[in-house]
XYZ file of C-alpha atoms in Angstrom:
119
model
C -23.438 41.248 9.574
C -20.575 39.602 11.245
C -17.732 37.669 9.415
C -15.645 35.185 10.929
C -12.428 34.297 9.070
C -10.365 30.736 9.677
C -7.968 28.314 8.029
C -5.148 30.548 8.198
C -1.846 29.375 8.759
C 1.952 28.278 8.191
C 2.828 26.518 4.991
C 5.992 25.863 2.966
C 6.154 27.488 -0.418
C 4.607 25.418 -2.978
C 1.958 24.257 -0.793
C -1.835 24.919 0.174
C -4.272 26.471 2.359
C -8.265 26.919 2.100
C -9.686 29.691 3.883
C -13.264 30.258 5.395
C -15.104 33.240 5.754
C -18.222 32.608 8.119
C -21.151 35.200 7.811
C -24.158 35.859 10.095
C -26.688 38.335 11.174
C -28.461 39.919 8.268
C -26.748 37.530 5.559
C -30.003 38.354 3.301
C -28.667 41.398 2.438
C -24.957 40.355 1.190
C -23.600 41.660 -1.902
C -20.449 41.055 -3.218
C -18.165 39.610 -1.501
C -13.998 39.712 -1.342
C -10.932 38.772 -0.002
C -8.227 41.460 0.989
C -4.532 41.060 2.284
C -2.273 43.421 4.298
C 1.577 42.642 4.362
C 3.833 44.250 6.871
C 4.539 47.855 6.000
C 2.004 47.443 3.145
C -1.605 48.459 2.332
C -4.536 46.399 2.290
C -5.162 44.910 -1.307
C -7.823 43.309 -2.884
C -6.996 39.634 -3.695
C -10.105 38.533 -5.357
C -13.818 39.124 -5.253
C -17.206 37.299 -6.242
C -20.765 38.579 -7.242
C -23.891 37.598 -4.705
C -24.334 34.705 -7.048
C -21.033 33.557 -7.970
C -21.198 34.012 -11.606
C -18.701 36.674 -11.524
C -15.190 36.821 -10.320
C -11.895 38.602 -10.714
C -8.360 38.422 -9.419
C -5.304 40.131 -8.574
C -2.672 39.686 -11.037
C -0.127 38.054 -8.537
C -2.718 35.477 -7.824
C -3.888 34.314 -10.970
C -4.191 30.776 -11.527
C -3.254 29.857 -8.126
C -6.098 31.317 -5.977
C -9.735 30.433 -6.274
C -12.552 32.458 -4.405
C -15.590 30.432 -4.499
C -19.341 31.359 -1.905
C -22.046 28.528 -0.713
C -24.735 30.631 -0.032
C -27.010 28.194 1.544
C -23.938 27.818 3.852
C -23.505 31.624 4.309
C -19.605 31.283 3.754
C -16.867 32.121 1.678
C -13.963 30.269 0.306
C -10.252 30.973 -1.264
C -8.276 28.330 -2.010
C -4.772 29.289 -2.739
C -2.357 26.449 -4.534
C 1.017 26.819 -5.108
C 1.778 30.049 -2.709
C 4.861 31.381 -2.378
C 6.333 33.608 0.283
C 5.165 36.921 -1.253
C 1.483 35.661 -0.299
C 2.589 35.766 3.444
C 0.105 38.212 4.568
C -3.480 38.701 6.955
C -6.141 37.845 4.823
C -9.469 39.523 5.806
C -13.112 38.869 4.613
C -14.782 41.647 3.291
C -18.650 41.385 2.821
C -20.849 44.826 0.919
C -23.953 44.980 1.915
C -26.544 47.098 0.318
C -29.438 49.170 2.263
C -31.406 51.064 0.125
C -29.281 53.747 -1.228
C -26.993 53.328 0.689
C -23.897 50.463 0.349
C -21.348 49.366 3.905
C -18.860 47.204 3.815
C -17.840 44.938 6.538
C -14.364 43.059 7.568
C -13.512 39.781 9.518
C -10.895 39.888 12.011
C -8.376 38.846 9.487
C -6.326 35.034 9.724
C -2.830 35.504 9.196
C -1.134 33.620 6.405
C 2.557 32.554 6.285
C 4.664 31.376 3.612
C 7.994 29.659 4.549
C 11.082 29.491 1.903
């Protein structure tokens, strides 16, 4: 499975930005999927994730209400669309895909697409 993250970028604080999470290979065997963020000097975090069907979600605290993670599975790609973000949210976002194989669970990672929030 390969994941290929884009729409990262500069914004002002208060504004919007829509990432993509591409997948490919053996998509068939996706399982959950999430979004993660690593500040400067920080650890990686978990910023949201969604079941293999979508029905399920769940959020950080800090981005409640202003971050929506959303999958097209005919598409093979993942979404987050984060409103009103604020310079705290500067960060690399990376895809993170779980893939089961038998007994046996992996998880995979994008590159990452680096998010900044201006003042």
């Amino acid at each position: 499975v390969q994941l290929v993250e884009s729409g990262g970028g500069l914004v002002q604080a208060g504004g919007s930005l829509r990432l993509s999470c591409a997948a490919s290979g053996s998509t068939f065997s996706i399982n959950a999927m999430g979004w993660y963020r690593q500040a400067p000097g920080k650890q990686r975090e978990l910023v949201a994730a969604i079941t293999s069907g979508g029905g399920s979600t769940n959020y950080a605290d800090s981005v409640k209400g202003r971050f929506t993670i959303s999958r097209d599975n005919a598409k093979n790609t993942m979404y987050l669309q984060m409103n009103s973000l604020k310079p705290e949210d500067t960060a690399v976002y990376y895809c993170n895909a779980e893939v089961v194989a038998g007994r046996d669970v992996y998880d995979y990672w994008g590159q990452g697409t680096q998010v900044t929030v201006s003042s």
